[in-house]
Amino acid sequence: MFDAQIYSFKQPQMAPDGIGGVTQSLVDTQVAVYGWLDMINGTQGNAIQNAFVESSTHVLVTDGFASGVKTGMVTEADGKLYEVTFVDNPNHINHHLEIYLRYSGDDKGAN
């Protein structure tokens, strides 16, 4: 079995850029989880029924329950950024999370 990796989460924050626009920065949240990141292939019949899953490209399955992960947060893996689209606590048993993510580019700003 592959070892779980650590994933930390950041919150996007908008700030004025001084010339009438805004810039986005990522602020540390102190929220981190251990887990496994996997690509969603889009052929799973049940997944198509849910819009949040349809727009997701990856899922992060955590090794244990963690609170604090919210929709809209961002995590990074291997220089690639992923936006949280949905956080699922299966059956509400606080055993683990399934965090649905959408690839949003690399950490250099390219998509």
Coordinates of N, CA and C in Angstrom, one line a residue:
M1 N 0.8 -1.2 0.0 CA 0.0 0.0 0.0 C 0.9 1.2 0.0
F2 N 0.4 2.2 -0.7 CA 1.2 3.5 -0.7 C 1.0 4.3 0.5
D3 N 2.0 4.9 1.0 CA 1.9 5.8 2.2 C 1.1 7.0 1.8
A4 N 0.3 7.5 2.8 CA -0.5 8.7 2.7 C 0.5 9.9 2.6
Q5 N 0.1 10.9 1.8 CA 0.8 12.1 1.7 C 0.1 13.2 2.5
I6 N 0.8 14.2 2.9 CA 0.2 15.3 3.6 C -0.2 16.4 2.6
Y7 N -1.4 16.9 2.8 CA -2.0 18.0 2.0 C -2.4 19.1 2.9
S8 N -1.9 20.3 2.7 CA -2.3 21.5 3.5 C -3.2 22.3 2.6
F9 N -4.1 23.1 3.3 CA -5.1 23.8 2.5 C -4.9 25.3 2.8
K10 N -5.1 26.1 1.7 CA -5.0 27.6 1.8 C -6.4 28.1 1.4
Q11 N -6.7 29.3 1.8 CA -7.9 30.0 1.5 C -7.6 31.2 0.6
P12 N -8.2 31.2 -0.6 CA -8.0 32.3 -1.5 C -8.6 33.6 -0.9
Q13 N -7.8 34.7 -1.0 CA -8.2 36.0 -0.5 C -8.0 37.1 -1.5
M14 N -9.0 37.9 -1.7 CA -8.9 39.0 -2.7 C -8.5 40.3 -2.0
A15 N -7.6 41.0 -2.7 CA -7.1 42.3 -2.1 C -7.0 43.3 -3.3
P16 N -7.3 44.6 -3.0 CA -7.1 45.6 -4.0 C -5.7 45.6 -4.5
D17 N -5.5 45.9 -5.9 CA -4.2 45.9 -6.4 C -3.6 47.3 -6.6
G18 N -4.4 48.3 -6.1 CA -3.9 49.7 -6.2 C -4.2 50.4 -7.5
I19 N -4.7 49.7 -8.5 CA -5.0 50.4 -9.8 C -6.5 50.1 -10.2
G20 N -7.3 49.8 -9.2 CA -8.7 49.6 -9.5 C -9.2 48.2 -9.6
G21 N -8.3 47.3 -9.6 CA -8.6 45.9 -9.7 C -8.3 45.1 -8.4
V22 N -8.3 43.8 -8.5 CA -8.0 43.0 -7.3 C -7.0 41.9 -7.7
T23 N -6.3 41.4 -6.8 CA -5.4 40.3 -6.9 C -5.8 39.2 -5.9
Q24 N -5.5 38.0 -6.3 CA -5.8 36.9 -5.4 C -4.5 36.4 -4.8
S25 N -4.6 36.2 -3.5 CA -3.4 35.5 -2.8 C -4.0 34.3 -2.1
L26 N -3.1 33.4 -1.7 CA -3.5 32.2 -0.9 C -3.0 32.3 0.5
V27 N -3.9 32.2 1.5 CA -3.5 32.4 2.9 C -3.5 31.1 3.5
D28 N -2.5 30.7 4.3 CA -2.4 29.5 5.0 C -3.6 29.4 6.0
T29 N -4.1 28.2 6.2 CA -5.3 28.0 7.1 C -4.9 27.1 8.3
Q30 N -3.8 26.5 8.3 CA -3.4 25.6 9.4 C -4.2 24.3 9.3
V31 N -4.9 24.1 8.2 CA -5.7 22.8 8.0 C -4.8 21.9 7.1
A32 N -4.6 20.7 7.6 CA -3.8 19.7 6.8 C -4.4 18.3 7.1
V33 N -4.3 17.5 6.1 CA -4.8 16.1 6.2 C -3.8 15.2 5.5
Y34 N -3.8 13.9 6.0 CA -3.0 12.9 5.3 C -4.0 12.1 4.4
G35 N -3.6 11.8 3.2 CA -4.5 11.1 2.3 C -3.9 10.7 1.0
W36 N -4.8 10.2 0.1 CA -4.3 9.8 -1.2 C -5.1 10.5 -2.3
L37 N -4.5 11.1 -3.3 CA -5.1 11.8 -4.3 C -5.2 10.9 -5.6
D38 N -6.4 10.9 -6.2 CA -6.6 10.1 -7.3 C -7.5 10.9 -8.3
M39 N -7.2 10.5 -9.6 CA -8.0 11.2 -10.7 C -9.3 10.5 -10.8
I40 N -10.3 11.3 -11.1 CA -11.7 10.8 -11.4 C -11.7 10.7 -12.9
N41 N -12.1 9.5 -13.4 CA -12.1 9.3 -14.9 C -13.4 9.7 -15.6
G42 N -14.4 10.1 -14.9 CA -15.6 10.6 -15.5 C -16.5 9.5 -16.1
T43 N -16.2 8.3 -15.9 CA -17.1 7.2 -16.5 C -17.9 6.5 -15.4
Q44 N -17.9 7.0 -14.2 CA -18.6 6.4 -13.1 C -20.1 6.9 -13.2
G45 N -21.0 6.0 -13.3 CA -22.4 6.3 -13.5 C -23.0 7.2 -12.4
N46 N -22.7 6.8 -11.2 CA -23.3 7.6 -10.1 C -22.7 9.0 -10.0
A47 N -21.5 9.2 -10.4 CA -20.9 10.5 -10.3 C -21.5 11.5 -11.2
I48 N -22.0 11.1 -12.3 CA -22.6 12.0 -13.3 C -23.9 12.7 -12.7
Q49 N -24.5 12.1 -11.7 CA -25.8 12.6 -11.2 C -25.5 13.9 -10.3
N50 N -24.3 14.1 -9.9 CA -24.0 15.2 -9.0 C -23.1 16.2 -9.6
A51 N -23.6 17.5 -9.7 CA -22.9 18.5 -10.4 C -21.5 18.8 -9.7
F52 N -21.4 18.7 -8.4 CA -20.1 19.0 -7.8 C -19.1 17.9 -8.2
V53 N -19.5 16.7 -8.4 CA -18.6 15.6 -8.8 C -18.3 15.8 -10.3
E54 N -19.3 16.2 -11.0 CA -19.1 16.3 -12.5 C -18.0 17.4 -12.8
S55 N -18.0 18.4 -12.0 CA -17.0 19.5 -12.2 C -15.6 19.2 -11.6
S56 N -15.6 18.1 -10.9 CA -14.3 17.7 -10.2 C -13.4 16.8 -11.1
T57 N -12.1 17.0 -10.9 CA -11.2 16.2 -11.7 C -10.5 15.1 -10.9
H58 N -10.4 15.4 -9.6 CA -9.7 14.5 -8.7 C -10.5 14.3 -7.4
V59 N -10.1 13.3 -6.6 CA -10.7 13.1 -5.3 C -9.5 12.8 -4.3
L60 N -9.6 13.4 -3.2 CA -8.6 13.2 -2.1 C -9.3 12.4 -1.0
V61 N -8.9 11.2 -0.7 CA -9.5 10.3 0.3 C -8.5 10.5 1.5
T62 N -9.1 10.9 2.7 CA -8.2 11.2 3.8 C -8.0 9.9 4.7
D63 N -6.9 9.9 5.3 CA -6.6 8.8 6.3 C -7.0 9.2 7.7
G64 N -8.3 9.2 7.9 CA -8.9 9.6 9.1 C -9.7 10.9 8.9
F65 N -10.5 11.3 9.9 CA -11.4 12.4 9.8 C -10.6 13.7 10.2
A66 N -10.9 14.8 9.5 CA -10.3 16.1 9.8 C -11.4 17.1 9.6
S67 N -11.5 18.1 10.5 CA -12.5 19.2 10.3 C -11.7 20.4 9.8
G68 N -12.5 21.3 9.2 CA -11.9 22.5 8.7 C -11.7 22.7 7.2
V69 N -11.8 21.6 6.5 CA -11.6 21.7 5.0 C -13.0 22.2 4.5
K70 N -12.9 23.2 3.7 CA -14.1 23.9 3.2 C -14.1 24.0 1.7
T71 N -15.2 24.0 1.0 CA -15.4 24.3 -0.4 C -14.7 25.7 -0.7
G72 N -13.9 25.7 -1.8 CA -13.3 26.9 -2.2 C -11.8 27.0 -1.8
M73 N -11.4 26.2 -0.8 CA -10.0 26.2 -0.4 C -9.2 25.6 -1.5
V74 N -7.9 25.7 -1.4 CA -7.0 25.2 -2.4 C -5.9 24.4 -1.8
T75 N -5.5 23.3 -2.4 CA -4.4 22.5 -2.0 C -3.4 22.3 -3.2
E76 N -2.2 21.9 -2.9 CA -1.2 21.8 -3.9 C -0.6 20.4 -3.8
A77 N -0.3 19.8 -5.0 CA 0.4 18.5 -5.0 C 1.3 18.5 -6.2
D78 N 2.6 18.2 -6.0 CA 3.5 18.1 -7.1 C 3.5 19.4 -8.0
G79 N 3.4 20.5 -7.4 CA 3.4 21.8 -8.2 C 2.1 22.1 -8.9
K80 N 1.0 21.3 -8.6 CA -0.3 21.6 -9.2 C -1.3 22.0 -8.2
L81 N -2.1 23.0 -8.5 CA -3.1 23.5 -7.6 C -4.5 22.8 -7.9
Y82 N -5.2 22.6 -6.8 CA -6.5 22.0 -6.9 C -7.4 22.7 -6.0
E83 N -8.6 23.1 -6.5 CA -9.6 23.8 -5.7 C -10.6 22.8 -5.2
V84 N -11.0 22.9 -3.9 CA -12.0 22.0 -3.3 C -13.4 22.4 -3.8
T85 N -14.1 21.4 -4.4 CA -15.4 21.6 -4.9 C -16.5 21.0 -4.0
F86 N -16.1 20.0 -3.2 CA -17.1 19.4 -2.3 C -16.3 18.6 -1.2
V87 N -16.8 18.6 0.0 CA -16.2 17.8 1.1 C -17.3 16.8 1.6
D88 N -17.0 15.5 1.4 CA -18.0 14.5 1.8 C -17.5 13.8 3.0
N89 N -18.3 13.7 4.1 CA -18.1 12.9 5.3 C -19.0 11.7 5.1
P90 N -18.6 10.6 4.5 CA -19.5 9.5 4.1 C -20.3 9.0 5.4
N91 N -21.6 8.9 5.2 CA -22.5 8.5 6.3 C -22.4 9.2 7.6
H92 N -21.7 10.4 7.6 CA -21.5 11.2 8.7 C -21.0 10.4 9.9
I93 N -20.1 9.5 9.7 CA -19.5 8.7 10.8 C -18.1 9.2 11.2
N94 N -17.6 10.3 10.6 CA -16.4 10.9 11.0 C -15.2 9.9 11.0
H95 N -15.2 9.0 10.0 CA -14.1 8.0 9.8 C -13.1 8.6 8.9
H96 N -13.5 9.2 7.7 CA -12.6 9.7 6.8 C -13.4 10.8 5.9
L97 N -12.7 11.5 5.1 CA -13.3 12.4 4.2 C -13.0 12.1 2.7
E98 N -13.9 12.4 1.9 CA -13.7 12.3 0.4 C -13.8 13.8 -0.1
I99 N -12.6 14.3 -0.4 CA -12.6 15.7 -0.8 C -12.5 15.8 -2.3
Y100 N -13.5 16.3 -2.9 CA -13.5 16.4 -4.4 C -12.8 17.7 -4.8
L101 N -12.0 17.6 -5.8 CA -11.1 18.7 -6.2 C -11.2 18.9 -7.7
R102 N -10.9 20.2 -8.1 CA -10.8 20.5 -9.5 C -9.5 21.1 -9.8
Y103 N -8.8 20.5 -10.8 CA -7.4 21.0 -11.2 C -7.6 22.4 -11.6
S104 N -6.8 23.3 -11.1 CA -6.9 24.7 -11.4 C -5.6 25.4 -11.9
G105 N -4.7 24.5 -12.3 CA -3.4 25.1 -12.9 C -2.2 24.7 -12.0
D106 N -1.1 25.2 -12.4 CA 0.1 24.9 -11.6 C 0.4 26.1 -10.7
D107 N 1.4 25.9 -9.8 CA 1.7 27.0 -8.9 C 2.4 28.2 -9.5
K108 N 2.6 28.2 -10.8 CA 3.2 29.3 -11.5 C 2.1 30.1 -12.2
G109 N 0.9 29.7 -12.1 CA -0.2 30.4 -12.7 C -0.7 29.9 -14.0
A110 N -0.1 28.9 -14.6 CA -0.5 28.3 -15.9 C -1.6 27.3 -15.7
N111 N -2.5 27.3 -16.6 CA -3.6 26.3 -16.6 C -3.4 25.2 -17.6

